[in-house]
PDB file of N, CA and C in Angstrom:
ATOM      1  N   UNK A 837       5.930 -17.480   7.016  1.00  0.00           N
ATOM      2  CA  UNK A 837       4.764 -18.207   7.068  1.00  0.00           C
ATOM      3  C   UNK A 837       4.510 -18.904   5.629  1.00  0.00           C
ATOM      4  N   UNK A 838       4.400 -20.097   5.797  1.00  0.00           N
ATOM      5  CA  UNK A 838       4.168 -21.055   4.312  1.00  0.00           C
ATOM      6  C   UNK A 838       3.737 -20.557   3.179  1.00  0.00           C
ATOM      7  N   UNK A 839       2.337 -19.810   3.952  1.00  0.00           N
ATOM      8  CA  UNK A 839       1.509 -19.511   2.645  1.00  0.00           C
ATOM      9  C   UNK A 839       1.852 -18.371   2.095  1.00  0.00           C
ATOM     10  N   UNK A 840       2.658 -17.434   2.558  1.00  0.00           N
ATOM     11  CA  UNK A 840       3.014 -16.309   1.796  1.00  0.00           C
ATOM     12  C   UNK A 840       4.599 -16.435   1.101  1.00  0.00           C
ATOM     13  N   UNK A 841       4.124 -15.867  -0.159  1.00  0.00           N
ATOM     14  CA  UNK A 841       5.584 -15.689  -1.069  1.00  0.00           C
ATOM     15  C   UNK A 841       6.589 -14.793  -0.584  1.00  0.00           C
ATOM     16  N   UNK A 842       7.638 -15.208  -0.120  1.00  0.00           N
ATOM     17  CA  UNK A 842       9.012 -14.245   0.288  1.00  0.00           C
ATOM     18  C   UNK A 842       9.419 -13.900   1.451  1.00  0.00           C
ATOM     19  N   UNK A 843       8.085 -14.845   2.445  1.00  0.00           N
ATOM     20  CA  UNK A 843       8.414 -14.794   3.786  1.00  0.00           C
ATOM     21  C   UNK A 843       9.168 -16.212   4.139  1.00  0.00           C
ATOM     22  N   UNK A 844      10.217 -16.142   5.240  1.00  0.00           N
ATOM     23  CA  UNK A 844      11.281 -17.122   5.375  1.00  0.00           C
ATOM     24  C   UNK A 844      11.785 -17.279   6.606  1.00  0.00           C
ATOM     25  N   UNK A 845      11.241 -18.213   7.673  1.00  0.00           N
ATOM     26  CA  UNK A 845      12.096 -17.830   8.845  1.00  0.00           C
ATOM     27  C   UNK A 845      13.675 -18.577   8.704  1.00  0.00           C
ATOM     28  N   UNK A 846      13.558 -18.961   7.781  1.00  0.00           N
ATOM     29  CA  UNK A 846      15.276 -19.991   7.965  1.00  0.00           C
ATOM     30  C   UNK A 846      16.461 -19.034   8.265  1.00  0.00           C
ATOM     31  N   UNK A 847      16.431 -18.030   7.936  1.00  0.00           N
ATOM     32  CA  UNK A 847      17.555 -16.944   7.866  1.00  0.00           C
ATOM     33  C   UNK A 847      17.603 -16.474   9.268  1.00  0.00           C
ATOM     34  N   UNK A 848      16.470 -16.495  10.069  1.00  0.00           N
ATOM     35  CA  UNK A 848      16.186 -16.180  11.991  1.00  0.00           C
ATOM     36  C   UNK A 848      16.758 -17.136  12.586  1.00  0.00           C
ATOM     37  N   UNK A 849      17.709 -16.443  14.009  1.00  0.00           N
ATOM     38  CA  UNK A 849      17.877 -17.253  14.834  1.00  0.00           C
ATOM     39  C   UNK A 849      16.814 -18.005  15.787  1.00  0.00           C
ATOM     40  N   UNK A 850      15.582 -17.406  15.605  1.00  0.00           N
ATOM     41  CA  UNK A 850      14.321 -18.107  16.142  1.00  0.00           C
ATOM     42  C   UNK A 850      13.424 -18.502  14.901  1.00  0.00           C
ATOM     43  N   UNK A 851      13.044 -19.047  14.682  1.00  0.00           N
ATOM     44  CA  UNK A 851      12.514 -19.760  13.473  1.00  0.00           C
ATOM     45  C   UNK A 851      11.278 -20.582  13.576  1.00  0.00           C
ATOM     46  N   UNK A 852      10.763 -20.618  14.852  1.00  0.00           N
ATOM     47  CA  UNK A 852       9.426 -21.232  15.286  1.00  0.00           C
ATOM     48  C   UNK A 852       8.788 -20.678  16.575  1.00  0.00           C
ATOM     49  N   UNK A 853       7.416 -20.667  16.589  1.00  0.00           N
ATOM     50  CA  UNK A 853       6.878 -20.624  17.895  1.00  0.00           C
ATOM     51  C   UNK A 853       7.286 -20.956  19.001  1.00  0.00           C
ATOM     52  N   UNK A 854       7.487 -22.505  19.167  1.00  0.00           N
ATOM     53  CA  UNK A 854       8.309 -23.147  20.126  1.00  0.00           C
ATOM     54  C   UNK A 854       9.710 -22.428  20.366  1.00  0.00           C
ATOM     55  N   UNK A 855      10.433 -22.468  19.363  1.00  0.00           N
ATOM     56  CA  UNK A 855      11.932 -21.542  20.005  1.00  0.00           C
ATOM     57  C   UNK A 855      11.314 -20.319  20.606  1.00  0.00           C
ATOM     58  N   UNK A 856      10.570 -19.399  20.305  1.00  0.00           N
ATOM     59  CA  UNK A 856      10.225 -17.610  20.538  1.00  0.00           C
ATOM     60  C   UNK A 856       9.866 -18.187  21.905  1.00  0.00           C
ATOM     61  N   UNK A 857       8.992 -19.307  22.514  1.00  0.00           N
ATOM     62  CA  UNK A 857       8.430 -19.302  23.447  1.00  0.00           C
ATOM     63  C   UNK A 857       9.701 -19.552  24.606  1.00  0.00           C
ATOM     64  N   UNK A 858      10.472 -20.651  23.997  1.00  0.00           N
ATOM     65  CA  UNK A 858      11.583 -21.065  25.136  1.00  0.00           C
ATOM     66  C   UNK A 858      12.494 -19.639  24.945  1.00  0.00           C
ATOM     67  N   UNK A 859      12.860 -18.776  24.201  1.00  0.00           N
ATOM     68  CA  UNK A 859      13.588 -17.575  23.886  1.00  0.00           C
ATOM     69  C   UNK A 859      12.758 -16.572  25.136  1.00  0.00           C
ATOM     70  N   UNK A 860      11.623 -16.771  24.958  1.00  0.00           N
ATOM     71  CA  UNK A 860      11.174 -15.610  25.919  1.00  0.00           C
ATOM     72  C   UNK A 860      11.171 -15.742  27.403  1.00  0.00           C
ATOM     73  N   UNK A 861      11.344 -17.104  27.611  1.00  0.00           N
ATOM     74  CA  UNK A 861      11.884 -17.904  29.453  1.00  0.00           C
ATOM     75  C   UNK A 861      13.018 -17.187  29.587  1.00  0.00           C
ATOM     76  N   UNK A 862      13.980 -17.767  28.597  1.00  0.00           N
ATOM     77  CA  UNK A 862      15.683 -17.271  28.581  1.00  0.00           C
ATOM     78  C   UNK A 862      15.771 -15.977  29.171  1.00  0.00           C
ATOM     79  N   UNK A 863      14.985 -15.130  28.326  1.00  0.00           N
ATOM     80  CA  UNK A 863      14.901 -13.756  28.280  1.00  0.00           C
ATOM     81  C   UNK A 863      14.705 -13.755  29.927  1.00  0.00           C
ATOM     82  N   UNK A 864      13.632 -14.075  30.213  1.00  0.00           N
ATOM     83  CA  UNK A 864      12.893 -14.196  31.515  1.00  0.00           C
ATOM     84  C   UNK A 864      13.920 -13.952  32.716  1.00  0.00           C
ATOM     85  N   UNK A 865      14.329 -15.356  32.378  1.00  0.00           N
ATOM     86  CA  UNK A 865      15.480 -15.802  33.652  1.00  0.00           C
ATOM     87  C   UNK A 865      17.091 -15.095  33.330  1.00  0.00           C
ATOM     88  N   UNK A 866      17.373 -14.325  32.280  1.00  0.00           N
ATOM     89  CA  UNK A 866      18.745 -13.918  31.942  1.00  0.00           C
ATOM     90  C   UNK A 866      18.795 -12.939  33.010  1.00  0.00           C
ATOM     91  N   UNK A 867      20.094 -12.831  33.548  1.00  0.00           N
ATOM     92  CA  UNK A 867      20.630 -11.843  34.082  1.00  0.00           C
ATOM     93  C   UNK A 867      21.573 -10.796  33.511  1.00  0.00           C
ATOM     94  N   UNK A 868      22.029 -11.269  32.525  1.00  0.00           N
ATOM     95  CA  UNK A 868      22.960 -10.455  31.902  1.00  0.00           C
ATOM     96  C   UNK A 868      22.100  -9.533  30.939  1.00  0.00           C
ATOM     97  N   UNK A 869      22.587  -8.445  31.136  1.00  0.00           N
ATOM     98  CA  UNK A 869      21.691  -7.072  30.340  1.00  0.00           C
ATOM     99  C   UNK A 869      22.008  -7.888  28.793  1.00  0.00           C
ATOM    100  N   UNK A 870      23.381  -7.707  28.299  1.00  0.00           N
ATOM    101  CA  UNK A 870      23.662  -7.962  26.710  1.00  0.00           C
ATOM    102  C   UNK A 870      23.030  -9.148  26.397  1.00  0.00           C
ATOM    103  N   UNK A 871      22.796 -10.151  27.048  1.00  0.00           N
ATOM    104  CA  UNK A 871      22.355 -11.662  26.536  1.00  0.00           C
ATOM    105  C   UNK A 871      20.733 -11.207  26.292  1.00  0.00           C
ATOM    106  N   UNK A 872      19.969 -10.365  27.217  1.00  0.00           N
ATOM    107  CA  UNK A 872      18.373 -10.043  27.195  1.00  0.00           C
ATOM    108  C   UNK A 872      18.325  -9.327  26.392  1.00  0.00           C
ATOM    109  N   UNK A 873      19.453  -8.274  25.707  1.00  0.00           N
ATOM    110  CA  UNK A 873      19.030  -7.518  24.764  1.00  0.00           C
ATOM    111  C   UNK A 873      19.135  -8.204  23.411  1.00  0.00           C
ATOM    112  N   UNK A 874      20.096  -9.399  22.842  1.00  0.00           N
ATOM    113  CA  UNK A 874      19.976 -10.078  21.931  1.00  0.00           C
ATOM    114  C   UNK A 874      19.251 -10.829  21.808  1.00  0.00           C
ATOM    115  N   UNK A 875      18.347 -11.961  22.811  1.00  0.00           N
ATOM    116  CA  UNK A 875      17.503 -12.615  22.639  1.00  0.00           C
ATOM    117  C   UNK A 875      16.367 -11.576  22.293  1.00  0.00           C
ATOM    118  N   UNK A 876      15.946 -10.524  22.982  1.00  0.00           N
ATOM    119  CA  UNK A 876      14.556  -9.704  22.547  1.00  0.00           C
ATOM    120  C   UNK A 876      14.858  -9.131  21.267  1.00  0.00           C
ATOM    121  N   UNK A 877      16.567  -8.650  20.568  1.00  0.00           N
ATOM    122  CA  UNK A 877      16.086  -8.432  19.083  1.00  0.00           C
ATOM    123  C   UNK A 877      15.712  -9.592  18.592  1.00  0.00           C
ATOM    124  N   UNK A 878      16.236 -10.917  18.490  1.00  0.00           N
ATOM    125  CA  UNK A 878      15.965 -12.263  18.135  1.00  0.00           C
ATOM    126  C   UNK A 878      14.835 -12.450  18.041  1.00  0.00           C
ATOM    127  N   UNK A 879      13.737 -12.504  18.944  1.00  0.00           N
ATOM    128  CA  UNK A 879      12.305 -12.352  19.298  1.00  0.00           C
ATOM    129  C   UNK A 879      11.879 -11.257  18.540  1.00  0.00           C
ATOM    130  N   UNK A 880      12.136  -9.863  18.355  1.00  0.00           N
ATOM    131  CA  UNK A 880      11.633  -9.019  17.747  1.00  0.00           C
ATOM    132  C   UNK A 880      11.746  -9.401  16.078  1.00  0.00           C
ATOM    133  N   UNK A 881      12.553  -9.869  15.992  1.00  0.00           N
ATOM    134  CA  UNK A 881      12.670 -10.048  14.218  1.00  0.00           C
ATOM    135  C   UNK A 881      11.709 -11.456  13.810  1.00  0.00           C
ATOM    136  N   UNK A 882      11.584 -12.380  14.793  1.00  0.00           N
ATOM    137  CA  UNK A 882      10.832 -13.918  14.572  1.00  0.00           C
ATOM    138  C   UNK A 882       9.300 -12.884  14.317  1.00  0.00           C
ATOM    139  N   UNK A 883       8.909 -11.991  15.630  1.00  0.00           N
ATOM    140  CA  UNK A 883       7.771 -11.474  15.552  1.00  0.00           C
ATOM    141  C   UNK A 883       7.229 -10.638  14.560  1.00  0.00           C
ATOM    142  N   UNK A 884       8.076 -10.108  14.192  1.00  0.00           N
ATOM    143  CA  UNK A 884       7.938  -9.168  12.645  1.00  0.00           C
ATOM    144  C   UNK A 884       7.348  -9.827  11.706  1.00  0.00           C
ATOM    145  N   UNK A 885       8.029 -11.052  11.344  1.00  0.00           N
ATOM    146  CA  UNK A 885       8.163 -11.539  10.340  1.00  0.00           C
ATOM    147  C   UNK A 885       6.628 -12.668  10.397  1.00  0.00           C
ATOM    148  N   UNK A 886       6.307 -12.583  11.385  1.00  0.00           N
ATOM    149  CA  UNK A 886       5.534 -13.476  11.967  1.00  0.00           C
ATOM    150  C   UNK A 886       3.518 -13.003  11.862  1.00  0.00           C
ATOM    151  N   UNK A 887       3.996 -11.746  12.269  1.00  0.00           N
ATOM    152  CA  UNK A 887       2.956 -10.909  12.172  1.00  0.00           C
ATOM    153  C   UNK A 887       2.557 -10.645  10.705  1.00  0.00           C
ATOM    154  N   UNK A 888       4.170  -9.791  10.141  1.00  0.00           N
ATOM    155  CA  UNK A 888       3.740  -9.654   8.830  1.00  0.00           C
ATOM    156  C   UNK A 888       3.023 -10.605   7.660  1.00  0.00           C
ATOM    157  N   UNK A 889       3.870 -12.089   8.199  1.00  0.00           N
ATOM    158  CA  UNK A 889       3.039 -13.295   7.275  1.00  0.00           C
ATOM    159  C   UNK A 889       1.357 -13.380   7.629  1.00  0.00           C
ATOM    160  N   UNK A 890       0.813 -13.212   9.085  1.00  0.00           N
ATOM    161  CA  UNK A 890      -0.384 -13.426   9.442  1.00  0.00           C
ATOM    162  C   UNK A 890      -1.140 -12.304   8.672  1.00  0.00           C
ATOM    163  N   UNK A 891      -0.565 -10.985   8.356  1.00  0.00           N
ATOM    164  CA  UNK A 891      -1.721  -9.880   7.883  1.00  0.00           C
ATOM    165  C   UNK A 891      -1.661 -10.180   6.543  1.00  0.00           C
ATOM    166  N   UNK A 892      -0.518 -10.663   5.952  1.00  0.00           N
ATOM    167  CA  UNK A 892      -0.483 -11.064   4.202  1.00  0.00           C
ATOM    168  C   UNK A 892      -1.713 -12.226   4.290  1.00  0.00           C
ATOM    169  N   UNK A 893      -1.709 -13.402   4.867  1.00  0.00           N
ATOM    170  CA  UNK A 893      -2.541 -14.296   4.809  1.00  0.00           C
ATOM    171  C   UNK A 893      -4.032 -13.760   4.905  1.00  0.00           C
ATOM    172  N   UNK A 894      -4.186 -12.876   6.183  1.00  0.00           N
ATOM    173  CA  UNK A 894      -5.331 -12.624   6.441  1.00  0.00           C
ATOM    174  C   UNK A 894      -6.287 -11.631   5.428  1.00  0.00           C
ATOM    175  N   UNK A 895      -5.144 -10.776   4.332  1.00  0.00           N
ATOM    176  CA  UNK A 895      -5.715 -10.123   3.492  1.00  0.00           C
ATOM    177  C   UNK A 895      -5.503 -10.906   2.248  1.00  0.00           C
ATOM    178  N   UNK A 896      -5.341 -11.932   1.958  1.00  0.00           N
ATOM    179  CA  UNK A 896      -5.382 -12.678   0.779  1.00  0.00           C
ATOM    180  C   UNK A 896      -6.877 -13.915   0.974  1.00  0.00           C
ATOM    181  N   UNK A 897      -7.328 -14.035   2.593  1.00  0.00           N
ATOM    182  CA  UNK A 897      -7.975 -14.659   2.812  1.00  0.00           C
ATOM    183  C   UNK A 897      -9.543 -13.523   3.047  1.00  0.00           C
ATOM    184  N   UNK A 898      -9.008 -12.479   3.050  1.00  0.00           N
ATOM    185  CA  UNK A 898     -10.374 -11.856   3.060  1.00  0.00           C
ATOM    186  C   UNK A 898     -11.054 -11.604   1.329  1.00  0.00           C
ATOM    187  N   UNK A 899      -9.673 -11.711   0.532  1.00  0.00           N
ATOM    188  CA  UNK A 899     -10.382 -11.156  -0.966  1.00  0.00           C
ATOM    189  C   UNK A 899     -11.041 -12.563  -1.494  1.00  0.00           C
ATOM    190  N   UNK A 900     -10.732 -13.687  -0.756  1.00  0.00           N
ATOM    191  CA  UNK A 900     -11.423 -15.204  -1.275  1.00  0.00           C
ATOM    192  C   UNK A 900     -12.707 -15.268  -0.518  1.00  0.00           C
ATOM    193  N   UNK A 901     -12.920 -14.228   0.503  1.00  0.00           N
ATOM    194  CA  UNK A 901     -14.450 -14.333   1.233  1.00  0.00           C
ATOM    195  C   UNK A 901     -15.637 -13.985   0.530  1.00  0.00           C
ATOM    196  N   UNK A 902     -16.970 -13.948   0.914  1.00  0.00           N
ATOM    197  CA  UNK A 902     -18.080 -13.891   0.210  1.00  0.00           C
ATOM    198  C   UNK A 902     -18.849 -12.789   0.917  1.00  0.00           C
ATOM    199  N   UNK A 903     -18.185 -11.952   1.348  1.00  0.00           N
ATOM    200  CA  UNK A 903     -18.842 -10.694   2.348  1.00  0.00           C
ATOM    201  C   UNK A 903     -19.568 -11.234   3.406  1.00  0.00           C
ATOM    202  N   UNK A 904     -19.260 -12.309   4.277  1.00  0.00           N
ATOM    203  CA  UNK A 904     -20.363 -12.559   5.253  1.00  0.00           C
ATOM    204  C   UNK A 904     -20.010 -11.803   6.200  1.00  0.00           C
ATOM    205  N   UNK A 905     -18.827 -11.317   6.468  1.00  0.00           N
ATOM    206  CA  UNK A 905     -18.072 -10.441   7.891  1.00  0.00           C
ATOM    207  C   UNK A 905     -17.870  -9.161   7.245  1.00  0.00           C
ATOM    208  N   UNK A 906     -17.751  -8.205   8.166  1.00  0.00           N
ATOM    209  CA  UNK A 906     -17.105  -7.024   8.072  1.00  0.00           C
ATOM    210  C   UNK A 906     -16.384  -6.497   9.045  1.00  0.00           C
ATOM    211  N   UNK A 907     -14.966  -5.834   8.719  1.00  0.00           N
ATOM    212  CA  UNK A 907     -14.239  -5.382   9.759  1.00  0.00           C
ATOM    213  C   UNK A 907     -13.825  -4.042   9.506  1.00  0.00           C
ATOM    214  N   UNK A 908     -15.296  -3.733   9.431  1.00  0.00           N
ATOM    215  CA  UNK A 908     -14.615  -2.178   9.399  1.00  0.00           C
ATOM    216  C   UNK A 908     -14.499  -1.383   8.269  1.00  0.00           C
ATOM    217  N   UNK A 909     -14.238  -2.035   7.192  1.00  0.00           N
ATOM    218  CA  UNK A 909     -13.573  -1.274   6.013  1.00  0.00           C
ATOM    219  C   UNK A 909     -14.138  -1.894   4.886  1.00  0.00           C
TER     220      UNK A 909
END
């Protein structure tokens, strides 16, 4: 995610949401187990970084808020 220092997709095979969507379709249609396994690993790497980035963005935004909402914490 662009808003979080240290998070970059440039070293990943799947580096954006459009690529992730396409990879998901390819994995679903692929018959060879090893290819499915490789695509799955690439998707997990992308999703891990994407989720981590979203958590970091949320944390920063939460710190900027005025307390107008509560997330139970």
